[in-house]
PDB file of C-alpha atoms in Angstrom:
ATOM      1  CA  MET A   1       3.283  29.486 -12.526  1.00  0.00           C
ATOM      2  CA  PRO A   2       2.276  26.099 -14.007  1.00  0.00           C
ATOM      3  CA  ALA A   3      -1.169  24.703 -13.384  1.00  0.00           C
ATOM      4  CA  PRO A   4      -1.367  22.125 -10.566  1.00  0.00           C
ATOM      5  CA  VAL A   5      -1.318  18.480 -11.598  1.00  0.00           C
ATOM      6  CA  CYS A   6      -3.968  16.561  -9.643  1.00  0.00           C
ATOM      7  CA  HIS A   7      -4.905  12.932  -9.117  1.00  0.00           C
ATOM      8  CA  SER A   8      -7.883  11.527  -7.183  1.00  0.00           C
ATOM      9  CA  PHE A   9      -8.297   8.066  -5.661  1.00  0.00           C
ATOM     10  CA  SER A  10      -9.369   6.151  -2.566  1.00  0.00           C
ATOM     11  CA  THR A  11      -7.009   3.698  -0.889  1.00  0.00           C
ATOM     12  CA  HIS A  12      -9.772   1.311   0.236  1.00  0.00           C
ATOM     13  CA  ILE A  13     -13.538   1.042  -0.027  1.00  0.00           C
ATOM     14  CA  TRP A  14     -14.204   2.780   3.303  1.00  0.00           C
ATOM     15  CA  ALA A  15     -11.911   5.719   2.574  1.00  0.00           C
ATOM     16  CA  ALA A  16     -13.210   8.952   1.126  1.00  0.00           C
ATOM     17  CA  GLU A  17     -11.973   9.878  -2.315  1.00  0.00           C
ATOM     18  CA  ARG A  18      -8.869  12.024  -1.911  1.00  0.00           C
ATOM     19  CA  THR A  19      -7.532  14.526  -4.427  1.00  0.00           C
ATOM     20  CA  CYS A  20      -3.793  15.234  -4.326  1.00  0.00           C
ATOM     21  CA  CYS A  21      -2.243  18.111  -6.290  1.00  0.00           C
ATOM     22  CA  VAL A  22       1.349  19.010  -7.103  1.00  0.00           C
ATOM     23  CA  GLN A  23       1.567  22.741  -6.378  1.00  0.00           C
ATOM     24  CA  PRO A  24       4.654  24.967  -6.866  1.00  0.00           C
ATOM     25  CA  GLU A  25       5.856  24.640  -3.222  1.00  0.00           C
ATOM     26  CA  ALA A  26       3.910  21.697  -1.776  1.00  0.00           C
ATOM     27  CA  VAL A  27       1.759  18.639  -2.330  1.00  0.00           C
ATOM     28  CA  THR A  28      -1.783  19.370  -1.199  1.00  0.00           C
ATOM     29  CA  TRP A  29      -4.655  16.998  -0.591  1.00  0.00           C
ATOM     30  CA  SER A  30      -8.344  17.370   0.099  1.00  0.00           C
ATOM     31  CA  GLU A  31     -11.378  15.189   0.710  1.00  0.00           C
ATOM     32  CA  PRO A  32     -15.102  15.857   0.118  1.00  0.00           C
ATOM     33  CA  ASP A  33     -15.793  16.172   3.870  1.00  0.00           C
ATOM     34  CA  GLY A  34     -13.522  19.227   4.048  1.00  0.00           C
ATOM     35  CA  ALA A  35     -10.370  17.534   5.360  1.00  0.00           C
ATOM     36  CA  ARG A  36      -7.256  19.145   3.883  1.00  0.00           C
ATOM     37  CA  GLY A  37      -3.516  18.942   4.204  1.00  0.00           C
ATOM     38  CA  ARG A  38      -0.233  19.950   2.652  1.00  0.00           C
ATOM     39  CA  ILE A  39       3.347  18.802   2.745  1.00  0.00           C
ATOM     40  CA  GLU A  40       5.959  21.381   1.831  1.00  0.00           C
ATOM     41  CA  TYR A  41       8.671  19.964  -0.429  1.00  0.00           C
ATOM     42  CA  SER A  42      11.307  21.290   1.975  1.00  0.00           C
ATOM     43  CA  GLN A  43       9.749  19.098   4.720  1.00  0.00           C
ATOM     44  CA  LEU A  44       9.868  15.828   2.757  1.00  0.00           C
ATOM     45  CA  ARG A  45      12.443  13.335   4.001  1.00  0.00           C
ATOM     46  CA  ARG A  46      11.572  10.148   2.119  1.00  0.00           C
ATOM     47  CA  VAL A  47       9.710   9.193  -1.056  1.00  0.00           C
ATOM     48  CA  GLN A  48       8.895   5.556  -1.813  1.00  0.00           C
ATOM     49  CA  LEU A  49       7.480   4.400  -5.136  1.00  0.00           C
ATOM     50  CA  ARG A  50       6.382   0.798  -5.587  1.00  0.00           C
ATOM     51  CA  ASN A  51       4.172  -1.501  -7.594  1.00  0.00           C
ATOM     52  CA  PRO A  52       2.733  -4.137  -5.244  1.00  0.00           C
ATOM     53  CA  PRO A  53       1.483  -7.368  -6.792  1.00  0.00           C
ATOM     54  CA  GLY A  54      -2.140  -8.369  -7.037  1.00  0.00           C
ATOM     55  CA  MET A  55      -5.474  -6.573  -6.949  1.00  0.00           C
ATOM     56  CA  GLY A  56      -6.155  -7.542 -10.568  1.00  0.00           C
ATOM     57  CA  VAL A  57      -4.713  -4.265 -11.838  1.00  0.00           C
ATOM     58  CA  PRO A  58      -1.403  -4.767 -13.663  1.00  0.00           C
ATOM     59  CA  SER A  59      -0.303  -1.142 -13.368  1.00  0.00           C
ATOM     60  CA  MET A  60      -1.118  -0.571  -9.695  1.00  0.00           C
ATOM     61  CA  GLY A  61       1.252   1.922  -8.141  1.00  0.00           C
ATOM     62  CA  LEU A  62       1.701   3.299  -4.633  1.00  0.00           C
ATOM     63  CA  LEU A  63       3.596   6.443  -3.751  1.00  0.00           C
ATOM     64  CA  ASP A  64       4.361   7.204  -0.098  1.00  0.00           C
ATOM     65  CA  LEU A  65       5.533  10.671   0.937  1.00  0.00           C
ATOM     66  CA  TYR A  66       7.129  10.904   4.389  1.00  0.00           C
ATOM     67  CA  PRO A  67       7.505  14.414   5.863  1.00  0.00           C
ATOM     68  CA  ALA A  68       9.941  15.264   8.659  1.00  0.00           C
ATOM     69  CA  HIS A  69       6.973  15.480  11.070  1.00  0.00           C
ATOM     70  CA  GLY A  70       3.478  14.078  10.791  1.00  0.00           C
ATOM     71  CA  PRO A  71       1.904  11.123   9.025  1.00  0.00           C
ATOM     72  CA  ARG A  72       2.839   9.891   5.582  1.00  0.00           C
ATOM     73  CA  LEU A  73       0.742  10.669   2.550  1.00  0.00           C
ATOM     74  CA  ARG A  74      -0.111   7.634   0.390  1.00  0.00           C
ATOM     75  CA  VAL A  75      -1.124   8.122  -3.225  1.00  0.00           C
ATOM     76  CA  SER A  76      -2.557   5.148  -5.147  1.00  0.00           C
ATOM     77  CA  SER A  77      -3.120   4.601  -8.848  1.00  0.00           C
ATOM     78  CA  VAL A  78      -6.224   2.529  -8.062  1.00  0.00           C
ATOM     79  CA  HIS A  79      -9.585   3.881  -6.946  1.00  0.00           C
ATOM     80  CA  PHE A  80     -11.749   1.534  -4.864  1.00  0.00           C
ATOM     81  CA  TYR A  81     -15.469   2.152  -5.222  1.00  0.00           C
ATOM     82  CA  GLY A  82     -16.920  -1.114  -3.910  1.00  0.00           C
ATOM     83  CA  PHE A  83     -16.117  -4.689  -2.935  1.00  0.00           C
ATOM     84  CA  GLY A  84     -14.068  -6.107  -5.793  1.00  0.00           C
ATOM     85  CA  GLN A  85     -14.695  -2.971  -7.857  1.00  0.00           C
ATOM     86  CA  LEU A  86     -11.500  -1.187  -8.817  1.00  0.00           C
ATOM     87  CA  GLU A  87     -10.881   1.589 -11.274  1.00  0.00           C
ATOM     88  CA  ASP A  88      -7.412   1.889 -12.780  1.00  0.00           C
ATOM     89  CA  ARG A  89      -6.442   5.563 -12.752  1.00  0.00           C
ATOM     90  CA  ALA A  90      -2.882   5.000 -13.945  1.00  0.00           C
ATOM     91  CA  ALA A  91      -2.945   7.838 -16.506  1.00  0.00           C
ATOM     92  CA  SER A  92      -3.543  10.641 -13.986  1.00  0.00           C
ATOM     93  CA  TYR A  93      -1.314   8.864 -11.438  1.00  0.00           C
ATOM     94  CA  CYS A  94       1.622   8.823 -13.893  1.00  0.00           C
ATOM     95  CA  ASP A  95       1.116  12.527 -14.665  1.00  0.00           C
ATOM     96  CA  PHE A  96       1.056  13.247 -10.907  1.00  0.00           C
ATOM     97  CA  VAL A  97       4.255  11.251 -10.226  1.00  0.00           C
ATOM     98  CA  LEU A  98       6.123  12.897 -13.117  1.00  0.00           C
ATOM     99  CA  ALA A  99       5.070  16.389 -11.995  1.00  0.00           C
ATOM    100  CA  LEU A 100       6.061  15.582  -8.406  1.00  0.00           C
ATOM    101  CA  HIS A 101       9.444  14.300  -9.560  1.00  0.00           C
ATOM    102  CA  ALA A 102      10.095  17.556 -11.401  1.00  0.00           C
ATOM    103  CA  ALA A 103       8.945  19.626  -8.397  1.00  0.00           C
ATOM    104  CA  LEU A 104      11.224  17.710  -6.012  1.00  0.00           C
ATOM    105  CA  GLU A 105      14.369  18.152  -8.095  1.00  0.00           C
ATOM    106  CA  PRO A 106      15.571  21.298  -6.232  1.00  0.00           C
ATOM    107  CA  HIS A 107      15.075  19.483  -2.891  1.00  0.00           C
ATOM    108  CA  ALA A 108      16.632  16.148  -3.917  1.00  0.00           C
ATOM    109  CA  GLN A 109      19.654  16.444  -1.587  1.00  0.00           C
ATOM    110  CA  ALA A 110      17.437  16.338   1.523  1.00  0.00           C
ATOM    111  CA  ILE A 111      15.136  13.533   0.327  1.00  0.00           C
ATOM    112  CA  ARG A 112      15.808   9.795   0.348  1.00  0.00           C
ATOM    113  CA  PHE A 113      14.223   8.111  -2.682  1.00  0.00           C
ATOM    114  CA  ARG A 114      13.342   4.416  -2.720  1.00  0.00           C
ATOM    115  CA  ALA A 115      11.944   2.304  -5.539  1.00  0.00           C
ATOM    116  CA  GLY A 116      10.334  -0.946  -4.437  1.00  0.00           C
ATOM    117  CA  SER A 117       9.261  -2.453  -1.144  1.00  0.00           C
ATOM    118  CA  THR A 118      11.261  -2.578   2.076  1.00  0.00           C
ATOM    119  CA  MET A 119      12.409  -5.868   3.623  1.00  0.00           C
ATOM    120  CA  PRO A 120      10.053  -5.497   6.650  1.00  0.00           C
ATOM    121  CA  GLY A 121       7.203  -4.918   4.207  1.00  0.00           C
ATOM    122  CA  LEU A 122       8.016  -8.081   2.272  1.00  0.00           C
ATOM    123  CA  VAL A 123       8.365 -10.105   5.497  1.00  0.00           C
ATOM    124  CA  ALA A 124       4.964  -8.815   6.665  1.00  0.00           C
ATOM    125  CA  LEU A 125       3.415  -9.773   3.305  1.00  0.00           C
ATOM    126  CA  VAL A 126       4.816 -13.321   3.531  1.00  0.00           C
ATOM    127  CA  PHE A 127       3.601 -13.610   7.141  1.00  0.00           C
ATOM    128  CA  VAL A 128       0.074 -12.534   6.195  1.00  0.00           C
ATOM    129  CA  MET A 129       0.023 -14.977   3.272  1.00  0.00           C
ATOM    130  CA  VAL A 130       1.172 -17.869   5.509  1.00  0.00           C
ATOM    131  CA  VAL A 131      -1.478 -17.048   8.136  1.00  0.00           C
ATOM    132  CA  TRP A 132      -4.137 -16.796   5.397  1.00  0.00           C
ATOM    133  CA  THR A 133      -3.077 -20.172   3.968  1.00  0.00           C
ATOM    134  CA  LEU A 134      -3.226 -21.814   7.407  1.00  0.00           C
ATOM    135  CA  LEU A 135      -6.691 -20.373   8.026  1.00  0.00           C
ATOM    136  CA  MET A 136      -7.867 -21.715   4.668  1.00  0.00           C
ATOM    137  CA  LEU A 137      -6.436 -25.139   5.485  1.00  0.00           C
ATOM    138  CA  PHE A 138      -8.148 -25.020   8.873  1.00  0.00           C
ATOM    139  CA  GLY A 139     -11.463 -24.240   7.196  1.00  0.00           C
ATOM    140  CA  ILE A 140     -11.075 -27.050   4.660  1.00  0.00           C
ATOM    141  CA  VAL A 141     -10.117 -29.611   7.309  1.00  0.00           C
ATOM    142  CA  VAL A 142     -12.988 -28.627   9.624  1.00  0.00           C
ATOM    143  CA  LEU A 143     -15.404 -28.616   6.698  1.00  0.00           C
ATOM    144  CA  PHE A 144     -14.510 -32.139   5.617  1.00  0.00           C
ATOM    145  CA  SER A 145     -13.896 -33.682   9.028  1.00  0.00           C
ATOM    146  CA  GLY A 146     -16.710 -32.023  10.932  1.00  0.00           C
ATOM    147  CA  THR A 147     -14.552 -31.769  14.069  1.00  0.00           C
ATOM    148  CA  LEU A 148     -11.392 -30.132  15.293  1.00  0.00           C
ATOM    149  CA  ASP A 149      -9.657 -33.543  15.300  1.00  0.00           C
ATOM    150  CA  GLY A 150      -8.833 -33.029  11.620  1.00  0.00           C
ATOM    151  CA  TRP A 151      -7.163 -29.704  12.417  1.00  0.00           C
ATOM    152  CA  LEU A 152      -5.091 -31.264  15.181  1.00  0.00           C
ATOM    153  CA  ALA A 153      -4.026 -34.077  12.828  1.00  0.00           C
ATOM    154  CA  LEU A 154      -3.023 -31.513  10.202  1.00  0.00           C
ATOM    155  CA  MET A 155      -0.987 -29.534  12.747  1.00  0.00           C
ATOM    156  CA  LEU A 156       0.751 -32.735  13.877  1.00  0.00           C
ATOM    157  CA  LEU A 157       1.558 -33.553  10.248  1.00  0.00           C
ATOM    158  CA  VAL A 158       2.934 -30.046   9.604  1.00  0.00           C
ATOM    159  CA  PHE A 159       5.012 -30.188  12.802  1.00  0.00           C
ATOM    160  CA  THR A 160       6.328 -33.659  11.912  1.00  0.00           C
ATOM    161  CA  LEU A 161       7.311 -32.559   8.411  1.00  0.00           C
ATOM    162  CA  GLY A 162       8.945 -29.436   9.841  1.00  0.00           C
ATOM    163  CA  VAL A 163      11.023 -31.458  12.321  1.00  0.00           C
ATOM    164  CA  LYS A 164      11.900 -34.087   9.703  1.00  0.00           C
ATOM    165  CA  HIS A 165      13.151 -31.444   7.236  1.00  0.00           C
ATOM    166  CA  GLY A 166      14.718 -29.178   9.843  1.00  0.00           C
ATOM    167  CA  LEU A 167      12.253 -26.325   9.339  1.00  0.00           C
ATOM    168  CA  ASP A 168      11.586 -25.616  13.001  1.00  0.00           C
TER     169      ASP A 168
END
């Protein structure tokens, strides 16, 4: 029996550090507070591997494991340990993903594999970025105008440009 391949990380600064291990029959995870879980390979229905942009870490990777029942398990190559403080743990993450890939080979017929993001995920990302941009513009206009009149003028300008160029 091969030794388990483990990887530890936290998905955000408020999350406890989680250790995930590729065992012979399942992926197991544990946290320092005693929380534990396992997903049998025979229960996996979908595996998604992606590299989202940003975060200042060029090799950031996310692996989502979706069992037939229960919540997904997300494994990240980045460990968050404070605001703006990231640790790139790509080496142990790559070892974990390769070991998981080998362990899933006998179960591959029952599992749907996906590389990259889904269309709803990309649409949500664009939506969040547009909302963030509008909030930044709102802040800049209010800062320089001192009133909400500047914001209303900006919205009228955006609406006018949208109508003029057929964007509405």
